[in-house]
Structure formats: C-alpha cells, structure tokens
PDB file of C-alpha atoms in Angstrom:
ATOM      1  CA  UNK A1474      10.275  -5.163   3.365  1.00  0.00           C
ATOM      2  CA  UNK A1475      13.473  -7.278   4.617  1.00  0.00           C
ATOM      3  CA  UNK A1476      13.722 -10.343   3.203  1.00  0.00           C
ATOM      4  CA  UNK A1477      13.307 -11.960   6.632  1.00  0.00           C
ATOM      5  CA  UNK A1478      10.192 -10.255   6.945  1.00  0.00           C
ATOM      6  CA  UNK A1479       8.803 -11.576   3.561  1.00  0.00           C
ATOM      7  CA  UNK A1480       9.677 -15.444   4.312  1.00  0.00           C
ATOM      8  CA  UNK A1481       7.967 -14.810   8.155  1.00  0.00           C
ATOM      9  CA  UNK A1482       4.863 -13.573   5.583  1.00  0.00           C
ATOM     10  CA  UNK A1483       5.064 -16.459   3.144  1.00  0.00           C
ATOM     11  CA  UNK A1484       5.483 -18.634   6.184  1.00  0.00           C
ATOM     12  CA  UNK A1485       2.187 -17.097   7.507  1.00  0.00           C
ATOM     13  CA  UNK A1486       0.635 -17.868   4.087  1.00  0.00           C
ATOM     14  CA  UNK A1487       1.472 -21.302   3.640  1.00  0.00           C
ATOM     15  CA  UNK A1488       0.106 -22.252   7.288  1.00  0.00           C
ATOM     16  CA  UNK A1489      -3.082 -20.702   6.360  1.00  0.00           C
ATOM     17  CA  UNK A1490      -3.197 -22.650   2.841  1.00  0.00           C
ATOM     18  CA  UNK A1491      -5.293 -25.905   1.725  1.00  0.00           C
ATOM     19  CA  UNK A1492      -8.648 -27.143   0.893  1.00  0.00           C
ATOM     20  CA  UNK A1493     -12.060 -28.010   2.064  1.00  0.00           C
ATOM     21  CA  UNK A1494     -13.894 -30.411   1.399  1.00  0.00           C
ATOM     22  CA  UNK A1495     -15.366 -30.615  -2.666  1.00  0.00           C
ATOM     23  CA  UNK A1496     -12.802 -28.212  -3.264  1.00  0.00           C
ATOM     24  CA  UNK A1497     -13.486 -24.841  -2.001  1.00  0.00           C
ATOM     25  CA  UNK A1498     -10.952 -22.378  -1.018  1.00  0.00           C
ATOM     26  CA  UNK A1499     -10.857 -22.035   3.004  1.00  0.00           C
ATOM     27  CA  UNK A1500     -11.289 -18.090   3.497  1.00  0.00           C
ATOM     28  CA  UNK A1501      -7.844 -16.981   4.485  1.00  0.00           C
ATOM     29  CA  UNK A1502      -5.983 -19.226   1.010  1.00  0.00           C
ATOM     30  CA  UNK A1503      -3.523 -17.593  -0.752  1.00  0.00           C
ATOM     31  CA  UNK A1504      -2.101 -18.078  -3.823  1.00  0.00           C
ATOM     32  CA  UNK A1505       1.647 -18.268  -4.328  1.00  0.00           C
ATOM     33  CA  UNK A1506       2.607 -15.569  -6.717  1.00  0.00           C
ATOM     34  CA  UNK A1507       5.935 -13.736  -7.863  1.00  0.00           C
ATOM     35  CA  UNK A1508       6.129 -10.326  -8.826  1.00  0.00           C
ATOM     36  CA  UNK A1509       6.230  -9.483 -11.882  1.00  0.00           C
ATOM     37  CA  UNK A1510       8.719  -6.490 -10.899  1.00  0.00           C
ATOM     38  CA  UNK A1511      11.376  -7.892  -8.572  1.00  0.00           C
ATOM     39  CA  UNK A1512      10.430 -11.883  -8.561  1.00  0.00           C
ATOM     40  CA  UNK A1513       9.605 -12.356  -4.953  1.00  0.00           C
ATOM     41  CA  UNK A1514       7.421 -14.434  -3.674  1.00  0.00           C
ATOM     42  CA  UNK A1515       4.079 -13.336  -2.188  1.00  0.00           C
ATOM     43  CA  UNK A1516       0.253 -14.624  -0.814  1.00  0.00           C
ATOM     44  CA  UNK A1517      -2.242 -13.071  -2.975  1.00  0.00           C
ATOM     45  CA  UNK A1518      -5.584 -13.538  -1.889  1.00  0.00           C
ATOM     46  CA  UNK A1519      -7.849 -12.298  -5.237  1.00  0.00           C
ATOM     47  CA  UNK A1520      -9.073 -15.749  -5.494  1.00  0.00           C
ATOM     48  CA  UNK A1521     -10.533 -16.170  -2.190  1.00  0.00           C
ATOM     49  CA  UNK A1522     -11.484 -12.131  -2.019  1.00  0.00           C
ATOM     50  CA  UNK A1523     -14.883 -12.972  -2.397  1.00  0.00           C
ATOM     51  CA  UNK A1524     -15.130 -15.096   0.808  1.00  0.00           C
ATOM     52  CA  UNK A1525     -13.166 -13.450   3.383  1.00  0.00           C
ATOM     53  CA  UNK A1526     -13.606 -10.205   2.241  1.00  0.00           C
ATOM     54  CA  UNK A1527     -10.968  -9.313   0.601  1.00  0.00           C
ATOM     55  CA  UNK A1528      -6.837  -9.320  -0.439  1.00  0.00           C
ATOM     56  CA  UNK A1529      -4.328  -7.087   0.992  1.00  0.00           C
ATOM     57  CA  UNK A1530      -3.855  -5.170  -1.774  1.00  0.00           C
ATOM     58  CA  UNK A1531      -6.928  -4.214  -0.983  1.00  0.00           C
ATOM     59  CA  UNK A1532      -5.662  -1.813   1.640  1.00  0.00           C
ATOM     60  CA  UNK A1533      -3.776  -0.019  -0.681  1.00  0.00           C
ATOM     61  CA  UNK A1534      -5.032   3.616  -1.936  1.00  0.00           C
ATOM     62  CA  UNK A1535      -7.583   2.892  -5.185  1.00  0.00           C
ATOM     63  CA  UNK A1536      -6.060   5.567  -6.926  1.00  0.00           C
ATOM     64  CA  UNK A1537      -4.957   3.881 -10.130  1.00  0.00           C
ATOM     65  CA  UNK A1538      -7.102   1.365 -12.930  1.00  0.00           C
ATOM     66  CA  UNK A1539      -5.660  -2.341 -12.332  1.00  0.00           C
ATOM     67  CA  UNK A1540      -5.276  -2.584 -15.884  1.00  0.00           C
ATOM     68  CA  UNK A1541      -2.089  -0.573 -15.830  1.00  0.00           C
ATOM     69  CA  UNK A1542      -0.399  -3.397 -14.424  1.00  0.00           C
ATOM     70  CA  UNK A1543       0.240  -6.454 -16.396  1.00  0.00           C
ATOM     71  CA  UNK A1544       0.296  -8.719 -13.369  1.00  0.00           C
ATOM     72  CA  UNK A1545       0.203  -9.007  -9.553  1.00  0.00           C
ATOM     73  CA  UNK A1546       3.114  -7.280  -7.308  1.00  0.00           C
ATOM     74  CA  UNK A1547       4.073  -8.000  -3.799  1.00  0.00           C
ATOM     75  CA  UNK A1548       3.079  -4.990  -1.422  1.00  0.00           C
ATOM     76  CA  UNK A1549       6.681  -3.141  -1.642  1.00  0.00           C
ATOM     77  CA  UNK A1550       6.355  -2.794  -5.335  1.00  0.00           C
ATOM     78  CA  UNK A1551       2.491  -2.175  -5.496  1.00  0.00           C
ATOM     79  CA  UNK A1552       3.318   0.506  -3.012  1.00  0.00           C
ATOM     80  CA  UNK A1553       6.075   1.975  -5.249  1.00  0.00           C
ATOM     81  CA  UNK A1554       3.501   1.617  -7.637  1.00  0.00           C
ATOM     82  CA  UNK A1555       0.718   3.767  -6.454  1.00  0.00           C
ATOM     83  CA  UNK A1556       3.073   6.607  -4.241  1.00  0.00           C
ATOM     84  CA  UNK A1557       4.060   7.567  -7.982  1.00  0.00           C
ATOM     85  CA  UNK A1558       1.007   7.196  -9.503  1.00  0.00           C
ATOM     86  CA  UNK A1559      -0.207   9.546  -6.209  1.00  0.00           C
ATOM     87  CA  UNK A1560       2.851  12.198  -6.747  1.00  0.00           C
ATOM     88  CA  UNK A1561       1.685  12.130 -10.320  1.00  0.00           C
ATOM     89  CA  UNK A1562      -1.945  12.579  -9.300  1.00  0.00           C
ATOM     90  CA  UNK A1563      -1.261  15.593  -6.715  1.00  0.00           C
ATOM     91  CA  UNK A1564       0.958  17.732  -9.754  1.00  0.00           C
ATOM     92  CA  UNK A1565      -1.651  17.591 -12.356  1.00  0.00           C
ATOM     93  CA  UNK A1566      -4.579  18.717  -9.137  1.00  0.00           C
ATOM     94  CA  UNK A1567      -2.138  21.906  -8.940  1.00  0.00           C
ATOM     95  CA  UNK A1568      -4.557  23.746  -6.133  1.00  0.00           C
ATOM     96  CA  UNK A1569      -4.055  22.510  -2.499  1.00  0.00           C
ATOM     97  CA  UNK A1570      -8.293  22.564  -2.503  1.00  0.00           C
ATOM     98  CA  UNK A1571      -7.796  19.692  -5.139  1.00  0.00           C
ATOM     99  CA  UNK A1572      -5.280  17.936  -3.584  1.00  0.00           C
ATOM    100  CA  UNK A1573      -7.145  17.606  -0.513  1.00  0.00           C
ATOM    101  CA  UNK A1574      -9.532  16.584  -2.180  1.00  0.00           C
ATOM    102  CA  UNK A1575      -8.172  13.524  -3.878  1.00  0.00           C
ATOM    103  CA  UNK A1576      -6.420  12.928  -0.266  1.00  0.00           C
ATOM    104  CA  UNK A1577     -10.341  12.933   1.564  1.00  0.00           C
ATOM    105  CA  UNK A1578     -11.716   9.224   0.374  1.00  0.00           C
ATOM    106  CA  UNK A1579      -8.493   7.437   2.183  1.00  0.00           C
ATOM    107  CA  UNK A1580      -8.650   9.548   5.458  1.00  0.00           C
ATOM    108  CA  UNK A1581      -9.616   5.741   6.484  1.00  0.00           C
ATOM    109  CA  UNK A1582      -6.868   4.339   5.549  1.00  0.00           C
ATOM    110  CA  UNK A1583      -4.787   4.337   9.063  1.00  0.00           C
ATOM    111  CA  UNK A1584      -2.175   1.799   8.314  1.00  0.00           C
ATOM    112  CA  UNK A1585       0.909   3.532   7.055  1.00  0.00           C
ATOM    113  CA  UNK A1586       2.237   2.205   4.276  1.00  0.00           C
ATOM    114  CA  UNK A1587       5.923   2.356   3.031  1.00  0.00           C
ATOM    115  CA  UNK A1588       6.323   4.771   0.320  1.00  0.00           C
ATOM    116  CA  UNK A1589       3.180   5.671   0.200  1.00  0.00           C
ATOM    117  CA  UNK A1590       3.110   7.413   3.416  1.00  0.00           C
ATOM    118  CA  UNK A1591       6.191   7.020   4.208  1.00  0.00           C
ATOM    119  CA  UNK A1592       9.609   6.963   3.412  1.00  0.00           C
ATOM    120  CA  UNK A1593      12.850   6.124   5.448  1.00  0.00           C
ATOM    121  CA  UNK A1594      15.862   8.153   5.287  1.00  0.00           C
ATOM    122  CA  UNK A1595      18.983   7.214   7.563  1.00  0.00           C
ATOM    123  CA  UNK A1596      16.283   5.634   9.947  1.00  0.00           C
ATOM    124  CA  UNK A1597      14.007   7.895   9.793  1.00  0.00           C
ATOM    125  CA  UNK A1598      10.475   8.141   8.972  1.00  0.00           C
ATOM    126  CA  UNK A1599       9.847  11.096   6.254  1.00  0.00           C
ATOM    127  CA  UNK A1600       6.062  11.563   6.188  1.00  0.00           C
ATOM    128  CA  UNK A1601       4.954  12.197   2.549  1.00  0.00           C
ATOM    129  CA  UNK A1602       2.307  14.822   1.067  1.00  0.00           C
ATOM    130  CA  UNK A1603      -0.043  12.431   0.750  1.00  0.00           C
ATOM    131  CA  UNK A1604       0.110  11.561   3.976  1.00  0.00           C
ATOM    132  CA  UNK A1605       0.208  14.968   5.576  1.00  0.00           C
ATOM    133  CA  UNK A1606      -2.983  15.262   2.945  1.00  0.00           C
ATOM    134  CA  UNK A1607      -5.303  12.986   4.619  1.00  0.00           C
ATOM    135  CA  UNK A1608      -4.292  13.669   8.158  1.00  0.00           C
ATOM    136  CA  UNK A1609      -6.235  16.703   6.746  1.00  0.00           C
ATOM    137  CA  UNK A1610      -4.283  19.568   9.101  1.00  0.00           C
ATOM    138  CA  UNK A1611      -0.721  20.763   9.962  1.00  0.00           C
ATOM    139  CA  UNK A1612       1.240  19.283  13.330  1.00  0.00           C
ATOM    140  CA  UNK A1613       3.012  22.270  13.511  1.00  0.00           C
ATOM    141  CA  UNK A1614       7.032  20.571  13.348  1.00  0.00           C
ATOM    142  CA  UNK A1615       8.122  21.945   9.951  1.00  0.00           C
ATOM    143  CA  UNK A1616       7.752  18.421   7.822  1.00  0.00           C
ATOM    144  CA  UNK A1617       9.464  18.334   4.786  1.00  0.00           C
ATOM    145  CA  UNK A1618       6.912  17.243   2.337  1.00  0.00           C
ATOM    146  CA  UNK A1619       4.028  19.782   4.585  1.00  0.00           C
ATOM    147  CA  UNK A1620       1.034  20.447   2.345  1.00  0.00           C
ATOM    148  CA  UNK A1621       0.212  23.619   4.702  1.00  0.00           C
ATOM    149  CA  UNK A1622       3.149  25.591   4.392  1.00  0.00           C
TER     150      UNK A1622
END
C-alpha cells in the first residue's frame, strides 16, 4: 500500500472513532496500532470484532495460528505474512489433490489481496498459485505460477 493510501485509511479510521454513551465502543471503532514489522500506523478493529462483526484481518486466509505473531500488523505485512506461510503450506502438501485442497475453504474469499494473490511486477499483476488454486480451474493464458500445467 502507498503511503497516501494508508493516511486516506487512517483518515477513514479516525472519522469513524469515539464513544457512546457509558462507554461502549460504537461498532465501526478502531484502535490506533503500529506494526510491529514496519511501524506504520493502522485501524485495528479486534476490540470492537464482537459488535460489528468483525476486523479486517479477518478477511485474510486463516491459514496460520495467531500465536506466531507477537503483535498486530497492518494488512501489507499480515499479507506478507500469510502468502509465505501459504507457499510454505502448498510445498510440504506436495500432490496438486492436496493443494487444492488446502486452496477449497477460501474459494470465498473474492477480494484479491496483495501478495497473497497477487503480486506486481513492472505494473503488472502476477497471479499466484494460491490464487490460481482456489479459482479451482485453468484460464487457459499460460500464467506463470499455473497450478494445472
């Protein structure tokens, strides 16, 4: 994310912020966190999950304990996070049954996400394995990172 992107988002985040009345968190409060990885700033919305449903990171792939991480990180490095925790994932399933396989619970998940599904090289968008994975069949143009080849 461009740093003008992520003070538009903390912009976003501080509009939505404040309390109601006897203290309660309104449903879209975040808290102001930095990442523990490259010190930005970010919303993170764990502590009002319960009432609106949940935080952004929610969104991510649940491929990976949370106890592996010793603290919160904004969505670029959470993302970095989990694509190699994926990568490592797909190597140790070996069989393309197994990969798609651990690909089939996120099939949902129809938001691409940067380096998770994604990568971009000289402006372009380089589709990764997993993301070929849950699409779940070929598109027929030769993609790099194809899991039906």
């Amino acid at each position: 994310m461009t740093k003008p992107v992520v003070e538009e988002q903390i912009v976003k985040i501080e509009e939505n912020t404040g309390s109601v009345a006897q203290g309660s968190l309104k449903p879209a409060e975040q808290v102001a966190k930095q990442c523990s990885e490259c010190k930005a700033e970010f919303g993170c919305g764990v502590v009002a999950a319960s009432e609106q449903g949940g935080c952004w990171c929610e969104d991510l792939p649940a491929i990976m304990p949370l106890d592996t991480l010793s603290d919160c990180l904004c969505k670029t490095c959470l993302a970095k996070v989990i694509g190699a925790e994926i990568l490592k994932q797909l190597n140790a399933a070996g069989s393309p049954k197994a990969r798609l396989a651990l690909a089939e619970p996120f099939r949902h998940q129809k938001e691409l996400v940067e380096n998770i599904d994604f990568t971009i090289e000289d402006g372009r968008y380089v589709f990764s394995e997993w993301y070929h994975l849950k699409r779940a069949r070929c598109c027929g143009n030769g993609c790099r990172h194809c899991a039906y080849k």
